mmCIF file of C-alpha atoms in Angstrom:
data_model
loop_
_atom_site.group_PDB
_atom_site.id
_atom_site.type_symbol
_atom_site.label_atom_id
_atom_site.label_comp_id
_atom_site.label_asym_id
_atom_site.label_seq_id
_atom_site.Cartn_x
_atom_site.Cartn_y
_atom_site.Cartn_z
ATOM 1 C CA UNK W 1321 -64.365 61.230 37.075
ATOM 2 C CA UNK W 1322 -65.205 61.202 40.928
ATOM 3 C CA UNK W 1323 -68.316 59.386 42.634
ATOM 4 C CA UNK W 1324 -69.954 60.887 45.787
ATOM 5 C CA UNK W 1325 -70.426 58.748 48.937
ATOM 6 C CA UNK W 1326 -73.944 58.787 47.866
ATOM 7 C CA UNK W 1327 -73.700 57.557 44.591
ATOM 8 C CA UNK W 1328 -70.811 54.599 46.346
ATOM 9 C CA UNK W 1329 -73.708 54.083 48.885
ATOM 10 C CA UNK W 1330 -76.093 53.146 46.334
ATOM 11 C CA UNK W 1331 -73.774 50.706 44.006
ATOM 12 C CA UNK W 1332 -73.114 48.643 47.220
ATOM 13 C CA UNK W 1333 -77.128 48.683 48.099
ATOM 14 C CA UNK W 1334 -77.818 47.950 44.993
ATOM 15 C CA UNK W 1335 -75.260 44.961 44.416
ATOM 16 C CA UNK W 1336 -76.349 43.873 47.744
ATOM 17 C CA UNK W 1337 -79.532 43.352 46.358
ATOM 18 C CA UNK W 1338 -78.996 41.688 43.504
ATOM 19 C CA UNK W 1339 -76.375 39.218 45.269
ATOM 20 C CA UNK W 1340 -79.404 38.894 47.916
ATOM 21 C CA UNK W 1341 -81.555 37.991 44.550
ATOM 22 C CA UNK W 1342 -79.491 35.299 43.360
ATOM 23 C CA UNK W 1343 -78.778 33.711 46.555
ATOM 24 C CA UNK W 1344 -82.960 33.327 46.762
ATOM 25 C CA UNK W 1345 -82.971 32.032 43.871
ATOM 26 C CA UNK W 1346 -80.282 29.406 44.044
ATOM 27 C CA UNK W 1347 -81.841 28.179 47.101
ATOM 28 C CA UNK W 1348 -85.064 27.588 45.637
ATOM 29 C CA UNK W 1349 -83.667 25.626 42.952
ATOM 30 C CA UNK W 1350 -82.806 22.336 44.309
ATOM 31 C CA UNK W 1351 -80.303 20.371 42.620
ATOM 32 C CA UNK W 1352 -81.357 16.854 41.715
ATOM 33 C CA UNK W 1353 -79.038 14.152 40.312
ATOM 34 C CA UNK W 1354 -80.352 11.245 38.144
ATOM 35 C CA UNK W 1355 -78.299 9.020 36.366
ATOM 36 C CA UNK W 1356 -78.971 7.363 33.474
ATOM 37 C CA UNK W 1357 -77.223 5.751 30.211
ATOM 38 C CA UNK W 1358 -75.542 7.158 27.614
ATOM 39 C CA UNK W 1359 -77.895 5.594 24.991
ATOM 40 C CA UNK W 1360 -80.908 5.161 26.576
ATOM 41 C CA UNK W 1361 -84.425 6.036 26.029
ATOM 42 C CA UNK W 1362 -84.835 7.805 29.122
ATOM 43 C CA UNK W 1363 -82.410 10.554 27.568
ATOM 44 C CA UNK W 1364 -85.053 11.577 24.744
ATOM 45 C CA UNK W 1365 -87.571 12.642 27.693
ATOM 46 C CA UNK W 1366 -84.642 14.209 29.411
ATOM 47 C CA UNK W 1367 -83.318 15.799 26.599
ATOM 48 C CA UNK W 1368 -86.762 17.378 26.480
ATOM 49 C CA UNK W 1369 -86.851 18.354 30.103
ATOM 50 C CA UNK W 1370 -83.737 20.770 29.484
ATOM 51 C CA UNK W 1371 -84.517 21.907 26.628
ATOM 52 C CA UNK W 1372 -87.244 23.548 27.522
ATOM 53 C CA UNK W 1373 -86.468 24.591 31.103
ATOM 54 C CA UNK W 1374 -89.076 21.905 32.671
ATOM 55 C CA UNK W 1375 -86.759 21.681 35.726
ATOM 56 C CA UNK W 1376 -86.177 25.383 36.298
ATOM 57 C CA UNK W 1377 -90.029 25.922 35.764
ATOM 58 C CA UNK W 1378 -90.828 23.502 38.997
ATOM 59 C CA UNK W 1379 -88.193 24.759 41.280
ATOM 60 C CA UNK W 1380 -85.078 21.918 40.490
ATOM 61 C CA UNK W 1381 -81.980 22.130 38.772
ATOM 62 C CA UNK W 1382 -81.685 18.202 37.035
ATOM 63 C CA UNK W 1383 -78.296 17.379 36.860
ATOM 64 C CA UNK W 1384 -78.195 14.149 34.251
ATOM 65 C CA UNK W 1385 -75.045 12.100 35.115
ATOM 66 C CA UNK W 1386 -74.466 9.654 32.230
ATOM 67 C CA UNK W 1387 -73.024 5.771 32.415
ATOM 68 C CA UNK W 1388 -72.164 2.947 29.896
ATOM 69 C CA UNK W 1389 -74.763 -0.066 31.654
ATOM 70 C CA UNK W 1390 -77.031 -0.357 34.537
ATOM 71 C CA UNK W 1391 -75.244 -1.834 36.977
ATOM 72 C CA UNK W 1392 -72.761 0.928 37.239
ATOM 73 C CA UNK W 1393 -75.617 3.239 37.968
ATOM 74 C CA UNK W 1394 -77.427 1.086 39.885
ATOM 75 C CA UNK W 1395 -73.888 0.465 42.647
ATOM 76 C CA UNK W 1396 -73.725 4.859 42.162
ATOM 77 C CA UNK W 1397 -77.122 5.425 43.312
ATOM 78 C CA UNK W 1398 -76.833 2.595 46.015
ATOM 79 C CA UNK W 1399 -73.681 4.566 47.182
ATOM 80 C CA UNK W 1400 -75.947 7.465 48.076
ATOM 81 C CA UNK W 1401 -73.993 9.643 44.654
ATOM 82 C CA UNK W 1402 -77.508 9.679 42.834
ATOM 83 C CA UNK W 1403 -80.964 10.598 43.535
ATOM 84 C CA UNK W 1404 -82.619 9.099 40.946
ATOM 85 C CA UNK W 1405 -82.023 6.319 38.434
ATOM 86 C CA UNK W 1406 -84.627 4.481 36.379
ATOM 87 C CA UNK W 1407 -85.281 0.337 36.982
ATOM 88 C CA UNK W 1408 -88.318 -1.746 37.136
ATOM 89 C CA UNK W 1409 -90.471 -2.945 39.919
ATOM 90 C CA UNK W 1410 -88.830 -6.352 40.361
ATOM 91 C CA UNK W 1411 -85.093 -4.715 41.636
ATOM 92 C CA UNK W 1412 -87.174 -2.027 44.111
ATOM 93 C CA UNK W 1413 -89.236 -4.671 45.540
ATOM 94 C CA UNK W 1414 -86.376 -7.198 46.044
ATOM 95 C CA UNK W 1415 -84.155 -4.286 47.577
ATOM 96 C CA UNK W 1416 -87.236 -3.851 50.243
ATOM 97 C CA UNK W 1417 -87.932 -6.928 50.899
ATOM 98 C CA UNK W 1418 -83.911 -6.638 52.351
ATOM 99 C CA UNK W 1419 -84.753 -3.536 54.083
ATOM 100 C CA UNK W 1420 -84.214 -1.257 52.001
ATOM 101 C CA UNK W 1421 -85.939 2.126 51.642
ATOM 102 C CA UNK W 1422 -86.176 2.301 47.368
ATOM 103 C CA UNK W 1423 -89.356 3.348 45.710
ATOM 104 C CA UNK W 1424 -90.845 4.452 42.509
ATOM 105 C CA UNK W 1425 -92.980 6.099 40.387
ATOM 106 C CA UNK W 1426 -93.673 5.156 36.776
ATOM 107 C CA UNK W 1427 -91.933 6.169 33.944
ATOM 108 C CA UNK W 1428 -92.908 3.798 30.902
ATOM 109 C CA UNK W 1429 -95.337 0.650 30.333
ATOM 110 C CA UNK W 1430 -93.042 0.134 27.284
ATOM 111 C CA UNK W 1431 -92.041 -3.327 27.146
ATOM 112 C CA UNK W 1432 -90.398 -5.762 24.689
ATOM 113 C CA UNK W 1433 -92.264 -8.281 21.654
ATOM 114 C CA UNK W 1434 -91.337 -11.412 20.382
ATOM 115 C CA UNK W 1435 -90.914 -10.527 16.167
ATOM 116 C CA UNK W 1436 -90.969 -12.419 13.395
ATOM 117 C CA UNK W 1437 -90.081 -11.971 9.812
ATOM 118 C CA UNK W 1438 -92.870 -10.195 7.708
ATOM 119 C CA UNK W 1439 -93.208 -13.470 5.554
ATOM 120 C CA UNK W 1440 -92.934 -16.507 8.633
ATOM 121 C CA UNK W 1441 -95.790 -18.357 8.782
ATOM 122 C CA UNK W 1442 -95.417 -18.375 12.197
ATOM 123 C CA UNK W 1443 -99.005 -17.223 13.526
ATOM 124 C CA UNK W 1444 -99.011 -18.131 17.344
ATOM 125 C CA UNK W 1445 -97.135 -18.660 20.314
ATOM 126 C CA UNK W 1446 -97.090 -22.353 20.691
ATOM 127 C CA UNK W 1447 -96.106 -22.412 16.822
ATOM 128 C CA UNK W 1448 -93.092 -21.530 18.293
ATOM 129 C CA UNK W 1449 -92.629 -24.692 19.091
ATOM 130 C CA UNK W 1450 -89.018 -26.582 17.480
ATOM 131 C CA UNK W 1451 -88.408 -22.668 16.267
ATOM 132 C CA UNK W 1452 -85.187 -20.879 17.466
ATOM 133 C CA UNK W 1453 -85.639 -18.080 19.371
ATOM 134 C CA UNK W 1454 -83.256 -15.097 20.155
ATOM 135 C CA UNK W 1455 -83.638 -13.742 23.756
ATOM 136 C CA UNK W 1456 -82.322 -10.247 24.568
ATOM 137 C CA UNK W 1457 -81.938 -9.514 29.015
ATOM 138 C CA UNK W 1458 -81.034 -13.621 29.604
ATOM 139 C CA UNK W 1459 -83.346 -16.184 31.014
ATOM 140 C CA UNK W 1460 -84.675 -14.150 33.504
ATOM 141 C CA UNK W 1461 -86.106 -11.013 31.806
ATOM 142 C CA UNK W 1462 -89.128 -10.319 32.617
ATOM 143 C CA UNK W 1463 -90.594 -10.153 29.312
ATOM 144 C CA UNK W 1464 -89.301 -12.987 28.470
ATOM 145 C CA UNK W 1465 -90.830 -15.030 32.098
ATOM 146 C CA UNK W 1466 -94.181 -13.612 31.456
ATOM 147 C CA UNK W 1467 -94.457 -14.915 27.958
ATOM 148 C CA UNK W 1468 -93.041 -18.552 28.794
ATOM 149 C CA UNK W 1469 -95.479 -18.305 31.672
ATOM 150 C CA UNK W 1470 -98.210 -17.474 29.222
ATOM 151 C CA UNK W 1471 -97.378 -20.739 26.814
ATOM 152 C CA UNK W 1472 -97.314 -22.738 29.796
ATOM 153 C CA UNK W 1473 -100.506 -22.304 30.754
ATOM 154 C CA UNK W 1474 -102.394 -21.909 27.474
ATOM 155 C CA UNK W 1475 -100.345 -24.004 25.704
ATOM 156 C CA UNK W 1476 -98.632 -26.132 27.682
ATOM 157 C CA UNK W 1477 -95.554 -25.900 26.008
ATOM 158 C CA UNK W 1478 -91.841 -25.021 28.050
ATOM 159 C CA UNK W 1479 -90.589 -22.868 25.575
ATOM 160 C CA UNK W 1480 -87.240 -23.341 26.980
ATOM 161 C CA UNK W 1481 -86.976 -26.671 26.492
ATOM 162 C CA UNK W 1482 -89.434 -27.045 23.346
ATOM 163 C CA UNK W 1483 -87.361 -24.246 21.309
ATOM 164 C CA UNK W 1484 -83.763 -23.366 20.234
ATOM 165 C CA UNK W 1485 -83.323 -20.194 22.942
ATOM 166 C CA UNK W 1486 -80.289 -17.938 22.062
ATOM 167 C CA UNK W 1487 -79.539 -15.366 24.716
ATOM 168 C CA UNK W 1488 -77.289 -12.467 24.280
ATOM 169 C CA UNK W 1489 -76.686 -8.520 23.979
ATOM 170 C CA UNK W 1490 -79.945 -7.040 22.304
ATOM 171 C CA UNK W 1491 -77.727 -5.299 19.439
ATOM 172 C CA UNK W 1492 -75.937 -8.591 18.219
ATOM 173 C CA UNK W 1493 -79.043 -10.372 18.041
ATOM 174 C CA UNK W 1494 -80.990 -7.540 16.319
ATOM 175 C CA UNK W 1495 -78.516 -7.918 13.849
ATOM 176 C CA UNK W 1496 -78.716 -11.852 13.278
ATOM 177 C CA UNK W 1497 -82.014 -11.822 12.828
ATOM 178 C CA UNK W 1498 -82.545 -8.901 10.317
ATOM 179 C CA UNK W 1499 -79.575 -11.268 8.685
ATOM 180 C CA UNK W 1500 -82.206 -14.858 9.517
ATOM 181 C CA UNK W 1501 -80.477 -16.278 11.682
ATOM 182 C CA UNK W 1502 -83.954 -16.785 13.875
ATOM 183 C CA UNK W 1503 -86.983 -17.509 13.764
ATOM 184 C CA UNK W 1504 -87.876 -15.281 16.109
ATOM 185 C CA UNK W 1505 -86.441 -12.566 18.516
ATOM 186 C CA UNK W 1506 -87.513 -11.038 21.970
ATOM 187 C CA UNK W 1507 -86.010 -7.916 22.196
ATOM 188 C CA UNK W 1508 -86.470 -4.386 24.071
ATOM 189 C CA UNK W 1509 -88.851 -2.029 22.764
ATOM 190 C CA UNK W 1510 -87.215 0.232 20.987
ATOM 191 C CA UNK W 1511 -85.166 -2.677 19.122
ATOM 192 C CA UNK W 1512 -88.726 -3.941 18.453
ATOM 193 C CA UNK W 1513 -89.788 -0.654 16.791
ATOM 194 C CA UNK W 1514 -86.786 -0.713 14.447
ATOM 195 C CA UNK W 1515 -87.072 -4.161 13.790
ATOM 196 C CA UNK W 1516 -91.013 -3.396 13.086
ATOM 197 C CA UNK W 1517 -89.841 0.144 10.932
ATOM 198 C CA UNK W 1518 -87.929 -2.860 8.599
ATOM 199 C CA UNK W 1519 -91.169 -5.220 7.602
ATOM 200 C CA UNK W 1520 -90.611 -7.612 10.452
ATOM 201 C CA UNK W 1521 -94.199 -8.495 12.691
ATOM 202 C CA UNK W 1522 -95.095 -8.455 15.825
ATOM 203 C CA UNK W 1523 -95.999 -11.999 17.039
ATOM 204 C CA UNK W 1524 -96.715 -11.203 20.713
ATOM 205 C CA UNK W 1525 -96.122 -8.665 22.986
ATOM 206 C CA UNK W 1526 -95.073 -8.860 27.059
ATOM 207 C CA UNK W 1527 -97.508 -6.454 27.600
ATOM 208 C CA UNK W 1528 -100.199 -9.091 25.606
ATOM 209 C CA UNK W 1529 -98.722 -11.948 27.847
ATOM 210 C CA UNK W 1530 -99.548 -9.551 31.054
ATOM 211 C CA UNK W 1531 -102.727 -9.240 30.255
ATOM 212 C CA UNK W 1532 -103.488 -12.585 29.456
ATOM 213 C CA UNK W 1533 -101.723 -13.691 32.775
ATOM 214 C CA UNK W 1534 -104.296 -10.799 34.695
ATOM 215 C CA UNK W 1535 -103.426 -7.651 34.769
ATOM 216 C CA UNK W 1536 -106.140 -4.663 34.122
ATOM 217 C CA UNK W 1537 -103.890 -2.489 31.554
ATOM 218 C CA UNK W 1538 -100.991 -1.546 31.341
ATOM 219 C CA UNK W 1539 -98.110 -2.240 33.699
ATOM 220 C CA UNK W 1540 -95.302 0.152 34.075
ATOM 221 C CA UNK W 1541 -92.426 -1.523 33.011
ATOM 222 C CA UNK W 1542 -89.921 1.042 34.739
ATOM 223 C CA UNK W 1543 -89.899 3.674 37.198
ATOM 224 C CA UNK W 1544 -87.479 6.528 38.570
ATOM 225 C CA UNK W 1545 -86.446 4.703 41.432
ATOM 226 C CA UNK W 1546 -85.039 7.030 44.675
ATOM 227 C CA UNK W 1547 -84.839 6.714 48.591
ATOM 228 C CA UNK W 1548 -88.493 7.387 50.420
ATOM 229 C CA UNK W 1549 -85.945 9.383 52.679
ATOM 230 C CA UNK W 1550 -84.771 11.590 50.327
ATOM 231 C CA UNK W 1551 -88.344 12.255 49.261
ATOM 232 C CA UNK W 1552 -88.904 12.947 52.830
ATOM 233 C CA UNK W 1553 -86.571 15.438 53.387
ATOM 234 C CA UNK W 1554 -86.987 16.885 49.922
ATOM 235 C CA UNK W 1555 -90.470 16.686 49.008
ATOM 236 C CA UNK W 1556 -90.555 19.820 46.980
ATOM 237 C CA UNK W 1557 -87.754 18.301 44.796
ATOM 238 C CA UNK W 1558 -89.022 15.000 44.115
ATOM 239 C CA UNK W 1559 -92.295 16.747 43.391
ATOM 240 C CA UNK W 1560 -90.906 18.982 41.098
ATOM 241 C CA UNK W 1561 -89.194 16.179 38.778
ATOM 242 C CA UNK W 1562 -92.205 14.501 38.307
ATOM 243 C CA UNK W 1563 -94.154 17.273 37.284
ATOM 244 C CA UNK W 1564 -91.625 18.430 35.061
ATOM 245 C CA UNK W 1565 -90.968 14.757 34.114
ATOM 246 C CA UNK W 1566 -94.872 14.697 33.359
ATOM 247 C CA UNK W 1567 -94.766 18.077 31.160
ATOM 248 C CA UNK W 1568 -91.429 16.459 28.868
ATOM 249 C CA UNK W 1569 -93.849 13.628 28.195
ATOM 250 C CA UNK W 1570 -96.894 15.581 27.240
ATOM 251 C CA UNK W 1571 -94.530 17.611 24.849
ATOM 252 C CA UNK W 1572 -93.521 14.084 23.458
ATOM 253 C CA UNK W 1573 -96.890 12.985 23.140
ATOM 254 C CA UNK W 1574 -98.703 16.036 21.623
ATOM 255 C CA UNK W 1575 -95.344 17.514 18.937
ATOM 256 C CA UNK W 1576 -94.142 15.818 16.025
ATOM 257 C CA UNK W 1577 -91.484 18.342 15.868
ATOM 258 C CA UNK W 1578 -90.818 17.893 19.031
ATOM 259 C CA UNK W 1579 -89.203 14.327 17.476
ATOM 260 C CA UNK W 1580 -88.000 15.858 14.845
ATOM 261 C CA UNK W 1581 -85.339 17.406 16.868
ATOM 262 C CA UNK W 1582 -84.730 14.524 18.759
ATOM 263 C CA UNK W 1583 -83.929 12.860 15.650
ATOM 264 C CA UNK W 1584 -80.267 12.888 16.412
ATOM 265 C CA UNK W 1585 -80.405 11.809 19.937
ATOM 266 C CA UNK W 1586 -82.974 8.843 19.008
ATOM 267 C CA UNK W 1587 -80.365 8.296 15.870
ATOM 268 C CA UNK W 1588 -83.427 7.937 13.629
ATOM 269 C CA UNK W 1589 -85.233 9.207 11.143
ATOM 270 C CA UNK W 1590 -88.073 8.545 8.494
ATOM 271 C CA UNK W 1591 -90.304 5.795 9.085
ATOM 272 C CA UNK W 1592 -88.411 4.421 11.550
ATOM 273 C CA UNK W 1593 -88.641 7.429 13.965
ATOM 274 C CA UNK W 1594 -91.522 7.503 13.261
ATOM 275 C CA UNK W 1595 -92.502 3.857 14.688
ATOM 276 C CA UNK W 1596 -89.899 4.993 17.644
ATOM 277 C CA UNK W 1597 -92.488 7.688 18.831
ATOM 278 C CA UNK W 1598 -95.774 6.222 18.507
ATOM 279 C CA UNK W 1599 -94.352 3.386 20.693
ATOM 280 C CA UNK W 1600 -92.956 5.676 23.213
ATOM 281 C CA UNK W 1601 -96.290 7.482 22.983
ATOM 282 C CA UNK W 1602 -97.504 4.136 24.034
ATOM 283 C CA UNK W 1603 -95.846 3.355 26.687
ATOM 284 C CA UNK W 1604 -96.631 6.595 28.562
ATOM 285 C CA UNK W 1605 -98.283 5.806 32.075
ATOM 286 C CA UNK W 1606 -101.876 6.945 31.668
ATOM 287 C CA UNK W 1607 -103.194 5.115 34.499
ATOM 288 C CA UNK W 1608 -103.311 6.017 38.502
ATOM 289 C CA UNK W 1609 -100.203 4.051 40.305
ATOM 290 C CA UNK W 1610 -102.467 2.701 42.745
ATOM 291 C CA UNK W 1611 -103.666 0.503 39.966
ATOM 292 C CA UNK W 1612 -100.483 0.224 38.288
ATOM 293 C CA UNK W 1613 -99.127 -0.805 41.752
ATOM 294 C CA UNK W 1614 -101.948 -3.400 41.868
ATOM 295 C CA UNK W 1615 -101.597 -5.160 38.400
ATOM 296 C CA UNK W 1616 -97.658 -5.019 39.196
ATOM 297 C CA UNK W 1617 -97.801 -7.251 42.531
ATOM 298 C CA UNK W 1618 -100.324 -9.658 40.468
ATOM 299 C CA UNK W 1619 -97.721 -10.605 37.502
ATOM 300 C CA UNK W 1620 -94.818 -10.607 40.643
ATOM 301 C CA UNK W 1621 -96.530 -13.782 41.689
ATOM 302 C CA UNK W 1622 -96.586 -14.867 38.572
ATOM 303 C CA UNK W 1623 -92.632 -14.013 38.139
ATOM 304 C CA UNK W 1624 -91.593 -15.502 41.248
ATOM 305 C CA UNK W 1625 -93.293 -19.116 40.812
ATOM 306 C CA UNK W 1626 -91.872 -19.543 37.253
ATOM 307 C CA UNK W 1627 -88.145 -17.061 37.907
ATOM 308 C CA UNK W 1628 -87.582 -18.958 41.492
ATOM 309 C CA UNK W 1629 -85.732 -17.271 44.263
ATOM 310 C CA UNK W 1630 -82.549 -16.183 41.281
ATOM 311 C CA UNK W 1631 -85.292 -13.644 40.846
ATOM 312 C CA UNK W 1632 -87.041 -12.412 43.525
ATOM 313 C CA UNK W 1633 -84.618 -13.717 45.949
ATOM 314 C CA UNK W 1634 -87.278 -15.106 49.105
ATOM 315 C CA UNK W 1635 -90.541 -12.650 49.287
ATOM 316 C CA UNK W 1636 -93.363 -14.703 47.455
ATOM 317 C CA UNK W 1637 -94.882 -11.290 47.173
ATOM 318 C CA UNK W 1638 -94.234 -7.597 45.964
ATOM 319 C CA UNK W 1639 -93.072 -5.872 48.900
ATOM 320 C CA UNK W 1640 -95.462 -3.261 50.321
ATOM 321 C CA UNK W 1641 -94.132 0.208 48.930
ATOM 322 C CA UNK W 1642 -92.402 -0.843 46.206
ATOM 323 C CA UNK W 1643 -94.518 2.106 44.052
ATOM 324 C CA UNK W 1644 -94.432 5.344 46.031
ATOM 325 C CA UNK W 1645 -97.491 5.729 48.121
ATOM 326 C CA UNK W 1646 -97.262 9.226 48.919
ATOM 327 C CA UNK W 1647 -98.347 9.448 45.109
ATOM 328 C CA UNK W 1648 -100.965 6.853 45.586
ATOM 329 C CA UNK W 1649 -102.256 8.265 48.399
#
């Protein structure tokens, strides 16, 4: 079978087009890399994202690069390989206060809870007293500052020196203490929830000892952390992860289903995913970052008199820009 000159001519025009079509469309879809770890919690809202198209939908292509602890994304991102990564306030503001150009918006006011066994008459903080305490992050998590600076000062007890303190990797000491090894054990959120999904009580929360200590509501724990530069010369990308970032979480907070999926990615199920979600539903961000941003440089004074300069290194004081003021603006 032959094919005119006319019928050649419009094949080519019309795979011209098309190729013309895709290139358009590749260019408007930005590619955006954000690293993150293999287990985390940050994977069930990215999970979501993908799933269902949340990147595509605001003009990005999310490329999730996975790694086995922080600090290996943290030296990645630093190396200019990432875009985005998630870490608190504390890191950005110290990496400022050196020069540097990180920022961040938040991500979750999720924070760890000291717990105690369903039965312990344990019923306050300064009971805590003589007790041995497990202590997931090391001596200077920030949970764990805010509370001792919280006993301090309404209590006058030095937890540190008053109590048996155990530090070590939150899944070991989940485990001795659902086996009693402890009276009590600060550990991450999520550990909390599954701890709290098994009988065991909440005594007091960091986000209790912020308040206490002077902050408004809520303080975002973490943030997606990138380079104001890179936001510069790619607004429309950075602007397009958080809104699809922002449209994951409302799907989070509005579908059981939704977590019903995520079942195997959160490696839960029953009551215990159950606990999982309406604590991430918790910690969602729900207020303006200007006042999140406010709140946060309150409790960093508080931080840096009791953590010292192993901490926050020399600046007294959150440094300007640490929460992205473009946003705040």
């Amino acid at each position: 079978m032959s094919i005119s000159r006319r019928d050649m001519l419009r094949v080519v025009l019309g795979a011209g087009s098309a190729f013309a079509a895709t290139s358009s469309q590749a260019r408007a879809s930005r590619t955006v890399r954000i690293g993150a770890l293999k287990f985390g919690t940050v994977n069930w809202e990215l999970e979501t994202l993908k799933k269902h198209g949340f990147d595509a939908a605001n003009g990005i292509d999310l490329d999730i690069v996975y790694f086995a602890g922080e600090e290996a994304s943290n030296v990645a991102f630093l190396a200019g390989d990432l875009d985005i990564i998630v870490s608190d306030w504390l890191w950005v503001s110290r990496l400022r206060a050196n020069g540097g150009d990180v920022t961040l918006v938040p991500y979750s006011t999720a924070v760890g809870a000291i717990m105690i066994p369903r039965d312990s008459p344990i019923r306050t903080l300064d009971e805590l007293a003589g007790k041995s305490i497990a202590v997931a992050g090391g001596p200077l998590d920030k949970s764990w500052l805010l509370i001792r600076a919280m006993a301090e000062r309404d209590s006058g007890i030095d937890l540190t020196r008053q109590s048996q303190v155990v530090y070590g990797a939150p899944p070991l000491l989940q485990q001795k203490m659902i086996e009693g090894e402890f009276d009590a054990l600060l550990n991450f959120w999520h550990f909390c929830a599954r701890l709290e999904a098994k009988g065991f009580r909440r005594l007091l929360g960091a986000d209790d000892a912020a308040l206490a200590l002077g902050a408004s509501g809520p303080v975002s724990a973490l943030g997606y952390v990138f380079h104001e530069k890179w936001a510069a010369r790619n607004p429309s990308a950075i602007t397009g992860f958080i809104k699809a970032s922002n449209a994951a979480k409302n799907v989070l907070a509005s579908s059981d289903s939704e977590w019903q999926t995520l079942a195997p990615i959160v490696r839960a199920e029953g009551n215990e995913l159950k606990t999982l979600r309406d604590r991430y539903r918790e910690g969602i961000p729900k207020r303006p970052i200007a006042q999140d941003a406010a709140d946060a440089a309150k409790l960093y004074r508080v931080l840096a008199a009791i953590g010292g300069k192993k901490l926050v290194g020399k600046a007294s004081e959150m440094a300007p820009g640490t929460f992205w003021r473009v946003v705040s603006q």
